[in-house]
mmCIF file of C-alpha atoms in Angstrom:
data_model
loop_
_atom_site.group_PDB
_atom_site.id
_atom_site.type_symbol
_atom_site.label_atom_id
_atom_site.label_comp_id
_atom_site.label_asym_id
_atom_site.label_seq_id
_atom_site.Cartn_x
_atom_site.Cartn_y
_atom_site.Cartn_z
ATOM 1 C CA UNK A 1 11.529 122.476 34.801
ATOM 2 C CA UNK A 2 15.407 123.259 34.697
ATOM 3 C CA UNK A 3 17.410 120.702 36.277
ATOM 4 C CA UNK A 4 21.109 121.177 38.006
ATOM 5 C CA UNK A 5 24.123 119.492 38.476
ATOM 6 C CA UNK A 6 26.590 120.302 41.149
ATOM 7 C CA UNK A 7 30.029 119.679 40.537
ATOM 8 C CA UNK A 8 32.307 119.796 42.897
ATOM 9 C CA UNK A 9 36.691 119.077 43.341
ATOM 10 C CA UNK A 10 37.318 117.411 46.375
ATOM 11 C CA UNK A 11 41.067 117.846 47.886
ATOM 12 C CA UNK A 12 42.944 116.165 51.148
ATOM 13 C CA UNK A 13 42.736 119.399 52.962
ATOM 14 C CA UNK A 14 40.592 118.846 55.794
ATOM 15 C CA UNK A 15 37.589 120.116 53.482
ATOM 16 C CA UNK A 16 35.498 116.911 55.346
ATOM 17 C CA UNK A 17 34.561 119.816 58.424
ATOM 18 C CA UNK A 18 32.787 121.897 55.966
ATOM 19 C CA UNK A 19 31.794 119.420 53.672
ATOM 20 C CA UNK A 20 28.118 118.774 55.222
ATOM 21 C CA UNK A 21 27.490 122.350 55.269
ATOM 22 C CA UNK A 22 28.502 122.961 51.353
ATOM 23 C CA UNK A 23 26.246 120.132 50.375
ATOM 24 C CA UNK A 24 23.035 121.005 52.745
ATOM 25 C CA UNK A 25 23.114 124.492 51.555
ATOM 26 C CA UNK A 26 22.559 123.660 47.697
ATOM 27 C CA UNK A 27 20.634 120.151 48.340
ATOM 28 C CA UNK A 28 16.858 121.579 48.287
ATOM 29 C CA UNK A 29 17.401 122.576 44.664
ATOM 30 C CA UNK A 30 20.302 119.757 43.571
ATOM 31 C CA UNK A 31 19.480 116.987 41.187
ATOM 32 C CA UNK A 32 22.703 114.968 41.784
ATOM 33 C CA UNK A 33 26.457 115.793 42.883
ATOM 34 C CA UNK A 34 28.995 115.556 40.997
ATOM 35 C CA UNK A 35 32.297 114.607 42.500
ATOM 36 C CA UNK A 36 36.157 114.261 41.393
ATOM 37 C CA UNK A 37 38.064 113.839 44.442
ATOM 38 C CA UNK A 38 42.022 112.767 45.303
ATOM 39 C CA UNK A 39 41.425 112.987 49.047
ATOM 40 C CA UNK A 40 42.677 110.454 51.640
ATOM 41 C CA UNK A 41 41.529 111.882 54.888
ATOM 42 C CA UNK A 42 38.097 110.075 54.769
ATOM 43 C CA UNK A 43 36.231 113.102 52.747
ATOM 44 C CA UNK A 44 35.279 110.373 50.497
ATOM 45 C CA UNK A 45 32.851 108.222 52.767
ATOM 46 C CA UNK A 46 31.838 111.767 54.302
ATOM 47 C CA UNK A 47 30.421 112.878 50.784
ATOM 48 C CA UNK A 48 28.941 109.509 50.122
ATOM 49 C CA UNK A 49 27.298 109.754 53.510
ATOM 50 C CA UNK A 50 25.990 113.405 53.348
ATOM 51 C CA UNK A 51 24.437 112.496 50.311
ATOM 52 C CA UNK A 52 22.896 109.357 51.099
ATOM 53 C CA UNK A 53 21.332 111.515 54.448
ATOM 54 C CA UNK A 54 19.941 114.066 51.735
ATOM 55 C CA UNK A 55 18.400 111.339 49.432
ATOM 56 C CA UNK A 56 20.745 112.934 46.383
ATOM 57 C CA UNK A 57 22.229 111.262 43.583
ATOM 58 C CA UNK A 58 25.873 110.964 43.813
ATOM 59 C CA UNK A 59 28.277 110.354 40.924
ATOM 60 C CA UNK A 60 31.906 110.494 42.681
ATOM 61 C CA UNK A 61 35.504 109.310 40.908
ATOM 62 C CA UNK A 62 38.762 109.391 42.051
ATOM 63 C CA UNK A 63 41.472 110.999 40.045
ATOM 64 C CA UNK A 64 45.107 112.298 40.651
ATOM 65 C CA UNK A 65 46.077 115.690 41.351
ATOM 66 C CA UNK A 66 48.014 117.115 38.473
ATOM 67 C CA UNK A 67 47.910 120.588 39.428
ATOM 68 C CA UNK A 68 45.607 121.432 37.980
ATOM 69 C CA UNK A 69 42.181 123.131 38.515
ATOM 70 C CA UNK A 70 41.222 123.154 35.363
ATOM 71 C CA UNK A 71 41.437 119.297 34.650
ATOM 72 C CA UNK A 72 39.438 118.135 38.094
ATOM 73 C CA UNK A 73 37.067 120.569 37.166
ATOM 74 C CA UNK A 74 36.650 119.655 33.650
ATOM 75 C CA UNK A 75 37.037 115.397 35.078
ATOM 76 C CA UNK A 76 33.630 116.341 37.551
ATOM 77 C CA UNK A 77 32.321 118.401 34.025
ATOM 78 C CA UNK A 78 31.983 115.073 32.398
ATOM 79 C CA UNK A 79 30.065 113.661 35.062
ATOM 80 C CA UNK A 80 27.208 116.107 35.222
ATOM 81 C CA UNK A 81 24.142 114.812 32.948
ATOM 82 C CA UNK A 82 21.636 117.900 34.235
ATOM 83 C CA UNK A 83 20.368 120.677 31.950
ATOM 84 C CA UNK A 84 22.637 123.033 34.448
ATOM 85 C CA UNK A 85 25.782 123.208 36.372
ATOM 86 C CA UNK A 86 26.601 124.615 39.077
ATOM 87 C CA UNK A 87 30.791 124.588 40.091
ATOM 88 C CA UNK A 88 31.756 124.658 43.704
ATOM 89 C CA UNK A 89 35.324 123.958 45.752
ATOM 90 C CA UNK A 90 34.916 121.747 48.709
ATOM 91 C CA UNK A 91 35.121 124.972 50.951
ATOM 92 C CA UNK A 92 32.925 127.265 49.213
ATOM 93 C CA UNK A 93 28.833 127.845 50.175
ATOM 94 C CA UNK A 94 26.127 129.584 48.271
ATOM 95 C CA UNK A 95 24.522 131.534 50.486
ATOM 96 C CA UNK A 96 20.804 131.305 50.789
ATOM 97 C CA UNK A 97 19.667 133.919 48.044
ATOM 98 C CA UNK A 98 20.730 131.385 45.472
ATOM 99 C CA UNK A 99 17.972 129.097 46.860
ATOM 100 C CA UNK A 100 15.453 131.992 46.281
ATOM 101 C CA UNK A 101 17.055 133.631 43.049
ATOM 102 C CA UNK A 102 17.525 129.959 41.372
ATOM 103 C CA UNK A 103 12.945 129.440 40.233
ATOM 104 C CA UNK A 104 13.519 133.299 39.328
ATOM 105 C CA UNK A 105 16.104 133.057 36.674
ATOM 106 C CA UNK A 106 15.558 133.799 33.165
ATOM 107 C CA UNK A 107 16.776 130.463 31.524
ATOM 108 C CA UNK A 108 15.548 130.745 28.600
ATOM 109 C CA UNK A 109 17.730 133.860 27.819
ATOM 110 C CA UNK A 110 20.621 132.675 30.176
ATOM 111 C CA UNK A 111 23.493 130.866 29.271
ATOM 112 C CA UNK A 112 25.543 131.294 32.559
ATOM 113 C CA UNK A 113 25.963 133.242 35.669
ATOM 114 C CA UNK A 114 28.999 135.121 37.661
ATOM 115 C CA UNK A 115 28.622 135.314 41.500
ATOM 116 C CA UNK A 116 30.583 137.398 43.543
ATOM 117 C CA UNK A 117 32.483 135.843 46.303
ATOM 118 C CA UNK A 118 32.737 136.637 49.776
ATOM 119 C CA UNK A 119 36.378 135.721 51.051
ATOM 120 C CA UNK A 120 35.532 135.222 55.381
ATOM 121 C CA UNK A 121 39.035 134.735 57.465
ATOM 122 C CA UNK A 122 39.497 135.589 61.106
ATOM 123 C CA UNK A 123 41.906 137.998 63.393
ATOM 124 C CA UNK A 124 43.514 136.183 65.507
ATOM 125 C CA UNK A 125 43.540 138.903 68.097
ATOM 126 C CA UNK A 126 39.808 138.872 67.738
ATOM 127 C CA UNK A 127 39.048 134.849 67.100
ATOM 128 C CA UNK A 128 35.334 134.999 67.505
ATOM 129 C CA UNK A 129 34.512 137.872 64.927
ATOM 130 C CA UNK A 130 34.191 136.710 61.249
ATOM 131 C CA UNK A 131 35.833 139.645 59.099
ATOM 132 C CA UNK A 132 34.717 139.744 55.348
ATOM 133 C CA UNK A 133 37.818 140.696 52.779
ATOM 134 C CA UNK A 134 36.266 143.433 50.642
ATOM 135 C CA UNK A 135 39.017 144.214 48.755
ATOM 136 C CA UNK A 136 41.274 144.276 46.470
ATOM 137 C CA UNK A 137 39.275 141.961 44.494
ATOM 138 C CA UNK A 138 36.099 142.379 45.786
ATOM 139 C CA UNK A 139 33.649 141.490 44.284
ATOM 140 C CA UNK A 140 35.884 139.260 42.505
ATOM 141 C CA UNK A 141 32.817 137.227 40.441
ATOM 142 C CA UNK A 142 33.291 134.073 39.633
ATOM 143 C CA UNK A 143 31.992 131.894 36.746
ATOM 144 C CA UNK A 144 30.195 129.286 38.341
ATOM 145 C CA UNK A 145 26.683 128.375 36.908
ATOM 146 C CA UNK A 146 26.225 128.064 33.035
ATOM 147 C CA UNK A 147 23.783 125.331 30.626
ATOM 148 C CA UNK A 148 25.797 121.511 30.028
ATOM 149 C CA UNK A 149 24.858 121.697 26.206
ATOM 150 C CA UNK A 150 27.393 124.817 25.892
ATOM 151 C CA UNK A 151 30.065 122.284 26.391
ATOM 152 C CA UNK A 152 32.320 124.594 28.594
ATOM 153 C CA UNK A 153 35.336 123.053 29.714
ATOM 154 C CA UNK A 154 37.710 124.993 31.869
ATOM 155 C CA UNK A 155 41.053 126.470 30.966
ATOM 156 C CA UNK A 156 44.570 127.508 33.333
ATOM 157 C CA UNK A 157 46.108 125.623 35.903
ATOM 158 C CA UNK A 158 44.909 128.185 38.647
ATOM 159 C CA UNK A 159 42.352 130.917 38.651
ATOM 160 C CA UNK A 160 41.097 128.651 36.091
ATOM 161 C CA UNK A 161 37.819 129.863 33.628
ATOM 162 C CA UNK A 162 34.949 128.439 31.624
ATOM 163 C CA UNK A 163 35.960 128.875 28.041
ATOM 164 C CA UNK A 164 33.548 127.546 24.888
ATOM 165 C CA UNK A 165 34.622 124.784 22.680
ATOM 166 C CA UNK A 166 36.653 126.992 20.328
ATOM 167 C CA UNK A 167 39.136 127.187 23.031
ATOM 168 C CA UNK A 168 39.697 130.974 22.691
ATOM 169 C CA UNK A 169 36.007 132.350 24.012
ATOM 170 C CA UNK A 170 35.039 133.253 27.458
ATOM 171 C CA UNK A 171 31.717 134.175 28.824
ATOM 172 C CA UNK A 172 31.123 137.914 28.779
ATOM 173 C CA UNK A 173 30.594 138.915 32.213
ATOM 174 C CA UNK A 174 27.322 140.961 32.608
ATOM 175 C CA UNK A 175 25.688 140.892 29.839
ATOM 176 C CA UNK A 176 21.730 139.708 29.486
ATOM 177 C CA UNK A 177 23.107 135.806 28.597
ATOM 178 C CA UNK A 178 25.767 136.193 31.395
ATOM 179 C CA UNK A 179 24.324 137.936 34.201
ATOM 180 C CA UNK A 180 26.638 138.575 37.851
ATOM 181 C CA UNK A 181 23.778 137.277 39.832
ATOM 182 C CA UNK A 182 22.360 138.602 43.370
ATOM 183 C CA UNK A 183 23.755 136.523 45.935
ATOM 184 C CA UNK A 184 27.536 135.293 46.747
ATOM 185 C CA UNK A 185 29.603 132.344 47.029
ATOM 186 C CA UNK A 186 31.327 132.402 50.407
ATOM 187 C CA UNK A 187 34.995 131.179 50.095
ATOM 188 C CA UNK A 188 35.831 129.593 53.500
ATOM 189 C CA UNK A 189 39.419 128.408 52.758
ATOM 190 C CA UNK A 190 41.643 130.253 54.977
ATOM 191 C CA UNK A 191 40.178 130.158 58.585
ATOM 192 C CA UNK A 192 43.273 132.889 59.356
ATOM 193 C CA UNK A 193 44.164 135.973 58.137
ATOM 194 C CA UNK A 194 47.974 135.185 58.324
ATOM 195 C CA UNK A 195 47.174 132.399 55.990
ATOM 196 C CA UNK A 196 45.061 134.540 53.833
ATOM 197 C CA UNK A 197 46.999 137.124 53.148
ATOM 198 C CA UNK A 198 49.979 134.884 52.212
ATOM 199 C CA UNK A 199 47.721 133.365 49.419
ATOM 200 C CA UNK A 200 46.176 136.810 48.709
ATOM 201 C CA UNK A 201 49.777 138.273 48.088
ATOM 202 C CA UNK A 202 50.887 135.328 45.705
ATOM 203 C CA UNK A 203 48.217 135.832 43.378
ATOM 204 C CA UNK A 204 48.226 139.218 43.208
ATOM 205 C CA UNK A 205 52.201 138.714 42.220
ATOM 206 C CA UNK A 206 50.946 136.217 39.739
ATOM 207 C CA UNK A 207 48.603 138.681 38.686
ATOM 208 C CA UNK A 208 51.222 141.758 38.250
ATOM 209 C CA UNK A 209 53.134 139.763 36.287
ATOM 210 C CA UNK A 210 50.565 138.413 33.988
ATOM 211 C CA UNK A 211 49.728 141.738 33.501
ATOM 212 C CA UNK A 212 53.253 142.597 32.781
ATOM 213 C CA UNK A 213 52.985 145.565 35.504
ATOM 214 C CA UNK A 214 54.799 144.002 38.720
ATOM 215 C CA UNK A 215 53.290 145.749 41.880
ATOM 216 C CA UNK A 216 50.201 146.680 40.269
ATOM 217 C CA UNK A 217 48.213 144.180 42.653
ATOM 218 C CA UNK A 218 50.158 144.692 45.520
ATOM 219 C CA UNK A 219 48.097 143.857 48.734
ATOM 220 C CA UNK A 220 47.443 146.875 51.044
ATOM 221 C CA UNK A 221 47.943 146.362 54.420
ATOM 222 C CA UNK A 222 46.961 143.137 55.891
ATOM 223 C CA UNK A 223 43.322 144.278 57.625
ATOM 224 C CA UNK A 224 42.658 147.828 55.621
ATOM 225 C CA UNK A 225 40.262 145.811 53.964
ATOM 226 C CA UNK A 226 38.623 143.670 56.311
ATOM 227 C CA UNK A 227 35.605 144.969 58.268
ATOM 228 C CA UNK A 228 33.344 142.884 60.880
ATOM 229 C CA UNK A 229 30.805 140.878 58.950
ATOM 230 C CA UNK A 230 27.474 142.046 60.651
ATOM 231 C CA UNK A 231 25.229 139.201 58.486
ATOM 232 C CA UNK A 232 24.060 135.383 59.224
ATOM 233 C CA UNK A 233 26.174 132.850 58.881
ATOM 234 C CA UNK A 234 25.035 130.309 56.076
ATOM 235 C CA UNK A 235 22.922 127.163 57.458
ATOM 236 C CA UNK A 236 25.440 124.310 58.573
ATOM 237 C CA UNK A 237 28.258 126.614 59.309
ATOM 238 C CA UNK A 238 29.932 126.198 62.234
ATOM 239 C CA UNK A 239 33.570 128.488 62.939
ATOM 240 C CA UNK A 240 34.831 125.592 65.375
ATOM 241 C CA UNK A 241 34.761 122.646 62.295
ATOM 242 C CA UNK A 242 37.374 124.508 60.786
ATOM 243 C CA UNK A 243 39.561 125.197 63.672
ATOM 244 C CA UNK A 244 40.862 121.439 62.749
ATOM 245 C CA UNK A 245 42.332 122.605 59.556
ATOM 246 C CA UNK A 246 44.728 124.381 61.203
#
């Protein structure tokens, strides 16, 4: 049977109101968690808590931030001694198809997976209705599940990427060895819309301009692509533990 690592980058953000919730929601099928943290709001004993409550291995190291995605991820990379990882940020969930797509996989013929992400903020005018950003990246997949003996390591400061050892090759998204999987990561980090669409609009400059088209990314209007999210929340999730990260 496969085994899995989680890995996950720990930051000083208030991430210790979601924390329980991102580690419950991947425990059932977790062989150990794999931390690199540089948080001093008390996340720290949270984790070590949570996991100790769930009976999981925990493997959890301190290291500065250098801003840098990339090298905490590729720190909590070095940690991970399962046949599989599995990447998460402090504030993002698998929802619970993972937990039933995860004894279906095909790893044998897998080397990695892509799951589209699910970016939940709230209108202020409407606080109690959870609105689900479609767009424009949507379904903006993300590389987050791939074998340890590939020897990934991740590459870029921000919207960082797996890349093999050669330094120059990515997974190909969508093919039989790199599959976009059915079911979504849900991105909880901006519990606001104002907030989200500050972020949203930065990247998509740094986008343009990576692209060397300014204005190609531009962000519509604020809520065009925002629609009420009609679905279950995932296990653990609770709107008011993030109302203290504001």
């Amino acid at each position: 049977m496969q085994t899995l690592s989680v890995s996950i980058i720990l930051g000083d953000e208030g991430r210790d109101h979601l924390l329980p919730a991102v580690l419950m929601a991947v425990a059932p099928i977790a062989d150990e968690f794999c931390v690199v943290t540089n948080a001093t709001d008390g996340s720290d004993d949270l984790c070590r808590q949570v996991c100790a409550d769930l009976d999981k291995p925990l493997t959890l190291i301190r290291r500065e931030w250098t801003n840098s995605y990339a090298e905490q991820r590729n720190a909590s990379l070095e940690l991970c001694t399962q046949d599989w990882i599995l990447v998460l940020d402090a504030d993002e969930m698998m929802d619970d198809g993972f937990l039933a797509v995860w004894p279906t996989l095909e790893l044998g013929v897998m080397q990695g997976g892509w799951f589209p992400m699910y970016h939940l903020v709230r209108d202020p005018e409407k606080p109690d209705e959870m609105l689900w950003h479609q767009g424009p990246w949507y379904p903006d997949p993300h590389c987050r599940l791939f074998r340890r003996d590939l020897g990934l390591r991740y590459q870029r400061a921000l919207h960082e990427l797996p890349c093999y050892a050669d330094g120059k090759t990515w997974p190909k998204k969508g093919t039989a060895e790199w599959p976009v999987l059915p079911c979504h990561q849900w991105h909880f980090g901006h519990a606001r819309v104002g907030l989200y669409e500050k972020v949203a609009r930065r990247h998509a400059e740094e986008q343009a301009i990576g692209m060397r088209a300014p204005g190609s990314h531009s962000l519509r209007e604020p809520l065009s692509d925002c629609v009420p999210w009609v679905g279950s929340y995932p296990q653990g999730f609770s709107w008011s533990d993030l109302d203290a990260r504001e």
